Amino acid sequence: MSVTAPLGFRAAGIAAGIKKRQGPPDPANDSRDLALVVNDGPSRAAAGVFTRNRVKAAPVLWSAQVVEGGLVRAVVLNSGGANACTGPAGFQDTHATAEKVAEVLQDSAGEIVVCSTGLIGERLPMDPLLAGIDTAAAQLSRDGGVAAADAIRTTDTVSKIAFRRGEGYMVGGMAKGAGMLAPALATMLSVLTTDADLTSRELDEVLRRAVSVTFDRLDADGCMSTNDTVLLLASAASGVRPDLAEFERKVTEVCADLCRQLLVDAEGASKAIAIEVVGAASVEDAVDVGRTVSRSNLLKCALHGEDPNWGRVLSAVGTTDAEFEPDRLNVAINGIWICRGGAAGDDRSKVDLRPRDVTITIDLSAGPHSATIHTTDLTAAYVHENSAYSS
Amino acid sequence: MSVTAPLGFRAAGIAAGIKKRQGPPDPANDSRDLALVVNDGPSRAAAGVFTRNRVKAAPVLWSAQVVEGGLVRAVVLNSGGANACTGPAGFQDTHATAEKVAEVLQDSAGEIVVCSTGLIGERLPMDPLLAGIDTAAAQLSRDGGVAAADAIRTTDTVSKIAFRRGEGYMVGGMAKGAGMLAPALATMLSVLTTDADLTSRELDEVLRRAVSVTFDRLDADGCMSTNDTVLLLASAASGVRPDLAEFERKVTEVCADLCRQLLVDAEGASKAIAIEVVGAASVEDAVDVGRTVSRSNLLKCALHGEDPNWGRVLSAVGTTDAEFEPDRLNVAINGIWICRGGAAGDDRSKVDLRPRDVTITIDLSAGPHSATIHTTDLTAAYVHENSAYSS
């Protein structure tokens, strides 16, 4: 269902020949690398959230300006190249891409969002890319959402799609990203769509809140990408003005669903780890502690080895500025409170770390707030995947 | 030579049976796990720097108080257990250890520093530890420095010792630490000694400055330990009041020498990476950028795979608050400027990443300041070593 689950959207995903190949192009076997998502309206209200990395890819610089205007007719996304750190020429490539989509749709380039993902520092092959836009436009359809989700994969082993039904409207979405999931999105591209009727401002508020508790709390390897983008497009094709609180719940659910899929497919991971921080003096403290613990390579290795090494949890907590007293920290791993009052608690042999899902609960004993950060373990497979080839 | 290179110091390193063993104790084969370093004076001036982790091990809490007094008679160090996160009982164990050393030396426990390293969260086996202090005291000698350096090893494959000769005096030292080298020392223990004549205040100033440009700029895996300690003891046995600037140079050289040894022996590392940040608006900016880049798992994997992936350098630089413009960033790897003006520069195939030593130079084009951070690559061997057993 993906981005075409809501009314008013068409999509396509095709093999344009952007991804590196051995030998000549072979349309029958080459993998998809170009996606197009078109909003046929009647509304084209939109919002977007972009990477906070100060080194931003050309498509991010372009698309942030487009989204500023509040209206998006279409999104063109490519895998096979990030178009980041490519200088003024790279920006021109993005501009030309938007112009080409505008031309085939007979619309304005100022309402075309561009997203790219792949290797940093190399120019995109513009001839196949521009030709691919013609091909994709010809294949646009109401059931093209799945092909579009497939086309934006890089090292993702599966496509990520989700949808939720609201009161008379739908919210759909797709996402990619398996490596650089971090601080605040990281080479993570996601397009969400809805046929509900909302203003750009409403979409912006809903999207920011939804992202802050979902994509922003996913931290697979602590690396923040140059290309992260999350978009929310509304066609109003259902004619329904939704209840805003319910709409936000649906959008948040779709984001959370996509995040879960990203986490499970993260490069080389063998565990999906939830770091649940409770008893915090503030949500900020809870997020800070969760994020810091999620970035401890030593802890991530221990969990990979199914060793309930709570000492590595405490030593990571101790590097934060959050409010807590060391001798009031409690830690549970998969429900067993193996650290109480900053020292050894229940018998560590009771902890069963064999399941893929691991929950670490950290009680700061400092207040009523909580937050959960999702991460993965650190494995030899992660090292292999990220050292054996450029990405 | 180690800590007994300067006059006025005796040391010993013995197998007390603290490290976990299969089967009964076997003094002939069990590895050393207890070290004693004694300052016979005439001075016992001393200074120390401790972990900034807020979760501090019992020996750190104790020893920081001792060093506050400015006088240290002896240092007792054990491997085989960190005595961290062990509650009030763990603190009593540290206190009992200091009392025991004071008893055998017929001195005051208030001038005995205790250092521990090993697994967090478990109590130390006090019977063998206290008995070991008797054994160690009986073996104290002017050439015991090497045995002491051996006894503090955990996963270190070799002992780390160094010394430098000043004008009429010596500076010696030993260190251990192979895994948690980080932000500011991390399960890194080091004892430096000198027979020069200096006050505690002079030693403190010299040590802080030396550590800030050596141990503080070593960041193997971003994890900060609960037990880090660097000590500097002065016996004044040479009778020489050194030139302070020269003395600081010698101490810094010994620290840098030990750091280099720690880096080369870091768990599972196959590369020794220097991240040299130049053109920074301030030293703080340079250190911030170097440290952030040194913690990019993606970059560390790429270097392990001998892939000159400068895009991963830029994407890490972009997450800092340092002063720079993205389109004025230049990056060289092993002397080849593969990124100029934020985009691709010289041919990446010219970069030779086969040697163990790798230098990444990052030019921020924002000012005259610079700093170098030392780190390692991320390897399957690191993952194995940190997932296969508790440490």
mmCIF file of C-alpha atoms in Angstrom, chain A residues 40-380:
data_model
loop_
_atom_site.group_PDB
_atom_site.id
_atom_site.type_symbol
_atom_site.label_atom_id
_atom_site.label_comp_id
_atom_site.label_asym_id
_atom_site.label_seq_id
_atom_site.Cartn_x
_atom_site.Cartn_y
_atom_site.Cartn_z
ATOM 1 C CA ASP A 40 -2.796 14.833 -7.754
ATOM 2 C CA GLY A 41 -4.644 16.893 -5.186
ATOM 3 C CA PRO A 42 -6.964 18.687 -4.945
ATOM 4 C CA SER A 43 -4.616 19.980 -2.188
ATOM 5 C CA ARG A 44 -0.838 19.832 -2.304
ATOM 6 C CA ALA A 45 -0.135 20.949 1.264
ATOM 7 C CA ALA A 46 3.120 19.498 2.605
ATOM 8 C CA ALA A 47 5.692 19.572 5.397
ATOM 9 C CA GLY A 48 9.196 18.189 5.779
ATOM 10 C CA VAL A 49 11.914 17.545 8.333
ATOM 11 C CA PHE A 50 15.554 17.405 7.273
ATOM 12 C CA THR A 51 18.926 16.316 8.687
ATOM 13 C CA ARG A 52 20.489 18.591 11.288
ATOM 14 C CA ASN A 53 23.912 17.753 9.872
ATOM 15 C CA ARG A 54 25.619 21.007 8.846
ATOM 16 C CA VAL A 55 27.116 19.251 5.845
ATOM 17 C CA LYS A 56 23.908 18.937 3.826
ATOM 18 C CA ALA A 57 23.531 17.197 0.475
ATOM 19 C CA ALA A 58 22.425 19.256 -2.531
ATOM 20 C CA PRO A 59 18.916 17.698 -2.599
ATOM 21 C CA VAL A 60 18.429 18.643 1.075
ATOM 22 C CA LEU A 61 19.425 22.255 0.396
ATOM 23 C CA TRP A 62 16.993 22.337 -2.547
ATOM 24 C CA SER A 63 14.106 20.496 -0.906
ATOM 25 C CA ALA A 64 14.188 22.493 2.324
ATOM 26 C CA GLN A 65 13.475 25.599 0.218
ATOM 27 C CA VAL A 66 10.640 23.850 -1.623
ATOM 28 C CA VAL A 67 8.999 22.679 1.594
ATOM 29 C CA GLU A 68 9.311 26.173 3.036
ATOM 30 C CA GLY A 69 6.678 27.166 0.472
ATOM 31 C CA GLY A 70 4.242 24.625 1.966
ATOM 32 C CA LEU A 71 3.252 23.051 -1.377
ATOM 33 C CA VAL A 72 4.658 19.879 -2.967
ATOM 34 C CA ARG A 73 3.413 18.414 -6.237
ATOM 35 C CA ALA A 74 5.851 15.518 -6.454
ATOM 36 C CA VAL A 75 8.857 13.848 -4.869
ATOM 37 C CA VAL A 76 11.593 12.238 -6.952
ATOM 38 C CA LEU A 77 13.957 9.935 -5.070
ATOM 39 C CA ASN A 78 17.037 8.086 -6.232
ATOM 40 C CA SER A 79 19.279 5.480 -4.676
ATOM 41 C CA GLY A 80 22.770 4.863 -6.067
ATOM 42 C CA GLY A 81 24.240 8.246 -5.101
ATOM 43 C CA ALA A 82 23.727 10.792 -2.293
ATOM 44 C CA ASN A 83 24.730 13.876 -4.305
ATOM 45 C CA ALA A 84 26.379 15.156 -1.111
ATOM 46 C CA CYS A 85 29.703 17.039 -1.031
ATOM 47 C CA THR A 86 29.479 17.600 -4.778
ATOM 48 C CA GLY A 87 29.780 21.398 -4.791
ATOM 49 C CA PRO A 88 27.836 23.848 -6.983
ATOM 50 C CA ALA A 89 27.718 21.324 -9.859
ATOM 51 C CA GLY A 90 25.905 18.863 -7.605
ATOM 52 C CA PHE A 91 23.338 21.509 -6.742
ATOM 53 C CA GLN A 92 22.776 22.128 -10.449
ATOM 54 C CA ASP A 93 22.184 18.409 -10.908
ATOM 55 C CA THR A 94 19.451 18.518 -8.258
ATOM 56 C CA HIS A 95 17.940 21.596 -9.896
ATOM 57 C CA ALA A 96 17.963 19.905 -13.309
ATOM 58 C CA THR A 97 16.285 16.846 -11.768
ATOM 59 C CA ALA A 98 13.469 18.999 -10.358
ATOM 60 C CA GLU A 99 13.108 20.848 -13.677
ATOM 61 C CA LYS A 100 12.810 17.544 -15.537
ATOM 62 C CA VAL A 101 10.047 16.297 -13.200
ATOM 63 C CA ALA A 102 8.260 19.659 -13.548
ATOM 64 C CA GLU A 103 8.473 19.334 -17.324
ATOM 65 C CA VAL A 104 6.948 15.843 -17.498
ATOM 66 C CA LEU A 105 4.204 16.849 -15.059
ATOM 67 C CA GLN A 106 3.747 20.259 -16.712
ATOM 68 C CA ASP A 107 4.110 21.885 -13.333
ATOM 69 C CA SER A 108 6.469 24.173 -11.393
ATOM 70 C CA ALA A 109 9.964 23.013 -10.384
ATOM 71 C CA GLY A 110 9.502 25.051 -7.188
ATOM 72 C CA GLU A 111 7.065 22.408 -5.954
ATOM 73 C CA ILE A 112 9.227 19.355 -6.720
ATOM 74 C CA VAL A 113 11.137 17.754 -3.830
ATOM 75 C CA VAL A 114 14.327 15.796 -4.609
ATOM 76 C CA CYS A 115 15.822 13.093 -2.348
ATOM 77 C CA SER A 116 19.033 11.157 -2.970
ATOM 78 C CA THR A 117 20.782 8.366 -1.098
ATOM 79 C CA GLY A 118 23.989 6.436 -1.652
ATOM 80 C CA LEU A 119 27.710 7.195 -1.679
ATOM 81 C CA ILE A 120 28.809 10.698 -0.631
ATOM 82 C CA GLY A 121 31.165 12.735 -2.811
ATOM 83 C CA GLU A 122 30.352 11.496 -6.294
ATOM 84 C CA ARG A 123 28.277 13.205 -8.993
ATOM 85 C CA LEU A 124 25.090 11.481 -10.115
ATOM 86 C CA PRO A 125 24.984 10.033 -13.656
ATOM 87 C CA MET A 126 22.536 12.611 -15.017
ATOM 88 C CA ASP A 127 21.777 11.052 -18.414
ATOM 89 C CA PRO A 128 20.264 7.832 -17.072
ATOM 90 C CA LEU A 129 18.649 9.749 -14.216
ATOM 91 C CA LEU A 130 16.818 12.237 -16.463
ATOM 92 C CA ALA A 131 15.822 9.504 -18.909
ATOM 93 C CA GLY A 132 14.575 7.481 -15.948
ATOM 94 C CA ILE A 133 12.215 10.295 -14.988
ATOM 95 C CA ASP A 134 10.440 9.894 -18.358
ATOM 96 C CA THR A 135 10.184 6.149 -17.778
ATOM 97 C CA ALA A 136 8.913 6.601 -14.213
ATOM 98 C CA ALA A 137 6.340 9.233 -15.259
ATOM 99 C CA ALA A 138 4.968 6.830 -17.862
ATOM 100 C CA GLN A 139 4.542 4.143 -15.193
ATOM 101 C CA LEU A 140 2.878 6.297 -12.507
ATOM 102 C CA SER A 141 -0.104 4.456 -11.064
ATOM 103 C CA ARG A 142 -2.374 4.159 -8.046
ATOM 104 C CA ASP A 143 -0.636 0.911 -7.106
ATOM 105 C CA GLY A 144 2.942 2.056 -7.698
ATOM 106 C CA GLY A 145 3.670 2.560 -3.980
ATOM 107 C CA VAL A 146 5.368 -0.780 -3.492
ATOM 108 C CA ALA A 147 7.670 -0.333 -6.493
ATOM 109 C CA ALA A 148 8.570 3.149 -5.250
ATOM 110 C CA ALA A 149 9.479 1.758 -1.809
ATOM 111 C CA ASP A 150 11.640 -0.852 -3.522
ATOM 112 C CA ALA A 151 13.468 1.722 -5.649
ATOM 113 C CA ILE A 152 14.776 3.747 -2.682
ATOM 114 C CA ARG A 153 16.534 0.791 -1.030
ATOM 115 C CA THR A 154 20.325 0.924 -0.687
ATOM 116 C CA THR A 155 21.658 -1.765 1.669
ATOM 117 C CA ASP A 156 18.106 -2.346 2.938
ATOM 118 C CA THR A 157 17.304 -6.014 2.497
ATOM 119 C CA VAL A 158 13.546 -5.372 2.327
ATOM 120 C CA SER A 159 11.243 -2.454 1.431
ATOM 121 C CA LYS A 160 9.606 -0.653 4.324
ATOM 122 C CA ILE A 161 5.965 0.356 3.931
ATOM 123 C CA ALA A 162 3.135 1.067 6.355
ATOM 124 C CA PHE A 163 -0.348 2.570 6.542
ATOM 125 C CA ARG A 164 -3.076 3.351 9.064
ATOM 126 C CA ARG A 165 -6.764 4.064 8.546
ATOM 127 C CA GLY A 166 -8.248 7.147 10.222
ATOM 128 C CA GLU A 167 -11.889 8.293 10.403
ATOM 129 C CA GLY A 168 -12.620 8.581 6.681
ATOM 130 C CA TYR A 169 -9.019 9.007 5.564
ATOM 131 C CA MET A 170 -5.745 7.103 5.246
ATOM 132 C CA VAL A 171 -2.097 7.715 6.177
ATOM 133 C CA GLY A 172 0.505 5.774 4.175
ATOM 134 C CA GLY A 173 4.266 5.767 4.080
ATOM 135 C CA MET A 174 7.537 4.279 2.916
ATOM 136 C CA ALA A 175 11.073 4.548 4.245
ATOM 137 C CA LYS A 176 14.629 3.408 3.566
ATOM 138 C CA GLY A 177 17.725 3.326 5.685
ATOM 139 C CA ALA A 178 19.670 0.585 7.311
ATOM 140 C CA GLY A 179 23.042 2.003 8.197
ATOM 141 C CA MET A 180 23.342 5.594 9.228
ATOM 142 C CA LEU A 181 20.364 5.781 11.551
ATOM 143 C CA ALA A 182 21.156 8.339 14.140
ATOM 144 C CA PRO A 183 20.854 11.448 16.267
ATOM 145 C CA ALA A 184 18.084 12.804 14.239
ATOM 146 C CA LEU A 185 17.330 10.673 11.256
ATOM 147 C CA ALA A 186 20.282 9.471 9.238
ATOM 148 C CA THR A 187 20.425 8.433 5.700
ATOM 149 C CA MET A 188 16.889 7.852 6.282
ATOM 150 C CA LEU A 189 14.429 8.873 3.641
ATOM 151 C CA SER A 190 10.725 8.618 4.304
ATOM 152 C CA VAL A 191 7.662 9.870 2.429
ATOM 153 C CA LEU A 192 4.302 9.891 4.223
ATOM 154 C CA THR A 193 1.046 10.640 2.439
ATOM 155 C CA THR A 194 -2.555 11.259 3.459
ATOM 156 C CA ASP A 195 -5.804 12.005 1.698
ATOM 157 C CA ALA A 196 -7.032 14.034 4.669
ATOM 158 C CA ASP A 197 -7.410 17.781 4.298
ATOM 159 C CA LEU A 198 -4.919 19.780 6.372
ATOM 160 C CA THR A 199 -2.941 22.993 5.996
ATOM 161 C CA SER A 200 0.838 23.013 5.572
ATOM 162 C CA ARG A 201 1.142 24.505 9.043
ATOM 163 C CA GLU A 202 -0.921 21.720 10.600
ATOM 164 C CA LEU A 203 1.111 19.104 8.738
ATOM 165 C CA ASP A 204 4.334 20.709 9.921
ATOM 166 C CA GLU A 205 3.320 20.660 13.586
ATOM 167 C CA VAL A 206 2.072 17.083 13.431
ATOM 168 C CA LEU A 207 5.135 15.853 11.548
ATOM 169 C CA ARG A 208 7.627 17.483 13.911
ATOM 170 C CA ARG A 209 5.954 15.995 16.965
ATOM 171 C CA ALA A 210 5.628 12.558 15.368
ATOM 172 C CA VAL A 211 9.260 12.524 14.220
ATOM 173 C CA SER A 212 10.542 13.677 17.624
ATOM 174 C CA VAL A 213 9.208 10.525 19.311
ATOM 175 C CA THR A 214 9.923 8.046 16.493
ATOM 176 C CA PHE A 215 12.686 8.617 13.912
ATOM 177 C CA ASP A 216 14.510 10.902 16.350
ATOM 178 C CA ARG A 217 14.653 8.082 18.912
ATOM 179 C CA LEU A 218 16.185 5.529 16.597
ATOM 180 C CA ASP A 219 19.957 5.408 16.899
ATOM 181 C CA ALA A 220 21.503 2.401 15.225
ATOM 182 C CA ASP A 221 25.099 3.559 14.981
ATOM 183 C CA GLY A 222 25.286 7.156 16.152
ATOM 184 C CA CYS A 223 26.159 8.463 12.683
ATOM 185 C CA MET A 224 24.065 11.334 11.281
ATOM 186 C CA SER A 225 23.696 11.511 7.537
ATOM 187 C CA THR A 226 23.889 14.415 5.129
ATOM 188 C CA ASN A 227 20.626 13.440 3.379
ATOM 189 C CA ASP A 228 17.928 12.588 5.929
ATOM 190 C CA THR A 229 14.476 13.674 4.874
ATOM 191 C CA VAL A 230 10.972 12.913 6.143
ATOM 192 C CA LEU A 231 8.062 14.336 4.140
ATOM 193 C CA LEU A 232 4.326 14.455 4.761
ATOM 194 C CA LEU A 233 2.088 15.244 1.772
ATOM 195 C CA ALA A 234 -1.691 15.771 1.965
ATOM 196 C CA SER A 235 -3.956 15.481 -1.097
ATOM 197 C CA ALA A 236 -7.308 16.230 0.634
ATOM 198 C CA ALA A 237 -8.778 13.724 -1.861
ATOM 199 C CA SER A 238 -10.937 12.148 0.865
ATOM 200 C CA GLY A 239 -12.525 15.526 1.562
ATOM 201 C CA VAL A 240 -12.198 14.810 5.287
ATOM 202 C CA ARG A 241 -10.905 17.382 7.766
ATOM 203 C CA PRO A 242 -9.521 15.083 10.451
ATOM 204 C CA ASP A 243 -9.529 15.510 14.189
ATOM 205 C CA LEU A 244 -5.983 16.793 14.687
ATOM 206 C CA ALA A 245 -5.160 14.692 17.750
ATOM 207 C CA GLU A 246 -6.352 11.498 16.024
ATOM 208 C CA PHE A 247 -4.429 12.438 12.869
ATOM 209 C CA GLU A 248 -1.260 12.933 14.885
ATOM 210 C CA ARG A 249 -1.736 9.490 16.472
ATOM 211 C CA LYS A 250 -2.082 7.901 13.025
ATOM 212 C CA VAL A 251 0.967 9.675 11.615
ATOM 213 C CA THR A 252 2.961 8.740 14.719
ATOM 214 C CA GLU A 253 1.858 5.119 14.352
ATOM 215 C CA VAL A 254 2.977 4.998 10.726
ATOM 216 C CA CYS A 255 6.341 6.557 11.675
ATOM 217 C CA ALA A 256 6.771 4.091 14.571
ATOM 218 C CA ASP A 257 5.884 1.177 12.292
ATOM 219 C CA LEU A 258 8.472 2.288 9.719
ATOM 220 C CA CYS A 259 11.070 2.796 12.485
ATOM 221 C CA ARG A 260 10.534 -0.718 13.739
ATOM 222 C CA GLN A 261 11.116 -2.029 10.202
ATOM 223 C CA LEU A 262 14.286 0.061 9.851
ATOM 224 C CA LEU A 263 15.603 -1.206 13.181
ATOM 225 C CA VAL A 264 15.015 -4.860 12.408
ATOM 226 C CA ASP A 265 16.764 -4.457 9.026
ATOM 227 C CA ALA A 266 19.725 -2.419 10.349
ATOM 228 C CA GLU A 267 23.064 -3.431 8.848
ATOM 229 C CA GLY A 268 24.488 -6.536 10.456
ATOM 230 C CA ALA A 269 22.294 -6.334 13.556
ATOM 231 C CA SER A 270 21.283 -9.465 15.441
ATOM 232 C CA LYS A 271 19.360 -7.724 18.253
ATOM 233 C CA ALA A 272 16.661 -5.041 18.370
ATOM 234 C CA ILE A 273 17.330 -3.189 21.605
ATOM 235 C CA ALA A 274 14.901 -0.853 23.383
ATOM 236 C CA ILE A 275 16.537 1.383 25.967
ATOM 237 C CA GLU A 276 13.731 2.488 28.225
ATOM 238 C CA VAL A 277 14.684 5.284 30.607
ATOM 239 C CA VAL A 278 12.249 5.861 33.465
ATOM 240 C CA GLY A 279 12.272 7.959 36.630
ATOM 241 C CA ALA A 280 13.907 10.874 34.805
ATOM 242 C CA ALA A 281 13.696 14.491 35.972
ATOM 243 C CA SER A 282 12.747 15.515 32.408
ATOM 244 C CA VAL A 283 12.064 13.980 29.001
ATOM 245 C CA GLU A 284 15.322 15.616 27.811
ATOM 246 C CA ASP A 285 17.262 13.778 30.526
ATOM 247 C CA ALA A 286 15.584 10.503 29.578
ATOM 248 C CA VAL A 287 16.419 10.962 25.875
ATOM 249 C CA ASP A 288 19.994 12.012 26.688
ATOM 250 C CA VAL A 289 20.622 8.949 28.865
ATOM 251 C CA GLY A 290 18.945 6.591 26.373
ATOM 252 C CA ARG A 291 20.927 7.986 23.463
ATOM 253 C CA THR A 292 24.248 7.868 25.332
ATOM 254 C CA VAL A 293 23.702 4.265 26.402
ATOM 255 C CA SER A 294 22.615 3.343 22.853
ATOM 256 C CA ARG A 295 26.000 4.576 21.596
ATOM 257 C CA SER A 296 28.193 2.500 23.898
ATOM 258 C CA ASN A 297 30.081 0.180 21.581
ATOM 259 C CA LEU A 298 31.125 -1.886 24.577
ATOM 260 C CA LEU A 299 27.509 -2.431 25.651
ATOM 261 C CA LYS A 300 26.427 -3.168 22.074
ATOM 262 C CA CYS A 301 29.147 -5.812 21.818
ATOM 263 C CA ALA A 302 28.159 -7.326 25.180
ATOM 264 C CA LEU A 303 24.519 -7.643 24.097
ATOM 265 C CA HIS A 304 25.644 -9.235 20.851
ATOM 266 C CA GLY A 305 27.469 -11.779 23.013
ATOM 267 C CA GLU A 306 24.285 -12.159 25.146
ATOM 268 C CA ASP A 307 26.177 -10.967 28.215
ATOM 269 C CA PRO A 308 23.949 -8.900 30.615
ATOM 270 C CA ASN A 309 26.824 -6.504 31.352
ATOM 271 C CA TRP A 310 24.988 -3.862 33.403
ATOM 272 C CA GLY A 311 28.310 -2.263 34.402
ATOM 273 C CA ARG A 312 28.625 -0.995 30.838
ATOM 274 C CA VAL A 313 25.137 0.550 31.182
ATOM 275 C CA LEU A 314 26.100 2.399 34.354
ATOM 276 C CA SER A 315 29.436 3.586 32.996
ATOM 277 C CA ALA A 316 27.591 5.096 30.000
ATOM 278 C CA VAL A 317 24.918 6.717 32.202
ATOM 279 C CA GLY A 318 27.732 8.269 34.228
ATOM 280 C CA THR A 319 29.004 10.236 31.250
ATOM 281 C CA THR A 320 25.742 12.232 30.925
ATOM 282 C CA ASP A 321 24.672 15.440 32.635
ATOM 283 C CA ALA A 322 21.242 14.039 33.510
ATOM 284 C CA GLU A 323 19.924 14.397 37.052
ATOM 285 C CA PHE A 324 20.657 11.232 39.078
ATOM 286 C CA GLU A 325 22.573 9.888 42.053
ATOM 287 C CA PRO A 326 24.893 6.953 41.227
ATOM 288 C CA ASP A 327 23.740 4.971 44.267
ATOM 289 C CA ARG A 328 20.062 5.253 43.307
ATOM 290 C CA LEU A 329 20.380 3.829 39.764
ATOM 291 C CA ASN A 330 18.455 0.639 38.974
ATOM 292 C CA VAL A 331 18.837 -1.366 35.780
ATOM 293 C CA ALA A 332 16.747 -4.248 34.447
ATOM 294 C CA ILE A 333 17.608 -6.328 31.397
ATOM 295 C CA ASN A 334 14.628 -8.176 29.942
ATOM 296 C CA GLY A 335 12.726 -7.609 33.186
ATOM 297 C CA ILE A 336 15.386 -8.824 35.645
ATOM 298 C CA TRP A 337 16.591 -6.032 37.974
ATOM 299 C CA ILE A 338 20.257 -6.993 37.938
ATOM 300 C CA CYS A 339 21.376 -3.625 39.289
ATOM 301 C CA ARG A 340 19.695 -2.042 42.318
ATOM 302 C CA GLY A 341 20.916 1.080 44.079
ATOM 303 C CA GLY A 342 23.963 1.333 41.822
ATOM 304 C CA ALA A 343 25.243 -2.133 42.763
ATOM 305 C CA ALA A 344 24.554 -5.762 41.865
ATOM 306 C CA GLY A 345 20.887 -6.739 42.265
ATOM 307 C CA ASP A 346 19.122 -9.904 41.149
ATOM 308 C CA ASP A 347 21.089 -12.875 39.864
ATOM 309 C CA ARG A 348 22.427 -12.112 36.360
ATOM 310 C CA SER A 349 22.057 -15.731 35.340
ATOM 311 C CA LYS A 350 18.271 -15.164 35.352
ATOM 312 C CA VAL A 351 18.534 -12.826 32.344
ATOM 313 C CA ASP A 352 17.572 -14.518 29.093
ATOM 314 C CA LEU A 353 19.250 -12.692 26.223
ATOM 315 C CA ARG A 354 18.549 -15.268 23.538
ATOM 316 C CA PRO A 355 15.519 -13.525 21.973
ATOM 317 C CA ARG A 356 16.147 -10.952 19.258
ATOM 318 C CA ASP A 357 14.261 -8.294 21.231
ATOM 319 C CA VAL A 358 16.117 -6.891 24.229
ATOM 320 C CA THR A 359 14.733 -4.312 26.652
ATOM 321 C CA ILE A 360 17.056 -2.438 28.989
ATOM 322 C CA THR A 361 15.194 -0.438 31.624
ATOM 323 C CA ILE A 362 17.147 2.279 33.407
ATOM 324 C CA ASP A 363 15.491 3.840 36.449
ATOM 325 C CA LEU A 364 17.178 7.150 37.295
ATOM 326 C CA SER A 365 15.082 7.595 40.491
ATOM 327 C CA ALA A 366 15.001 11.327 39.823
ATOM 328 C CA GLY A 367 11.507 12.147 38.571
ATOM 329 C CA PRO A 368 8.386 11.058 36.659
ATOM 330 C CA HIS A 369 9.577 11.317 33.037
ATOM 331 C CA SER A 370 10.524 8.628 30.558
ATOM 332 C CA ALA A 371 11.622 7.977 26.962
ATOM 333 C CA THR A 372 12.677 4.981 24.902
ATOM 334 C CA ILE A 373 15.557 4.910 22.399
ATOM 335 C CA HIS A 374 15.835 2.054 19.929
ATOM 336 C CA THR A 375 19.172 0.691 18.808
ATOM 337 C CA THR A 376 20.917 -2.466 17.636
ATOM 338 C CA ASP A 377 23.850 -4.566 18.742
ATOM 339 C CA LEU A 378 27.349 -4.228 17.284
ATOM 340 C CA THR A 379 28.391 -7.245 15.282
ATOM 341 C CA ALA A 380 31.188 -8.476 13.095
#
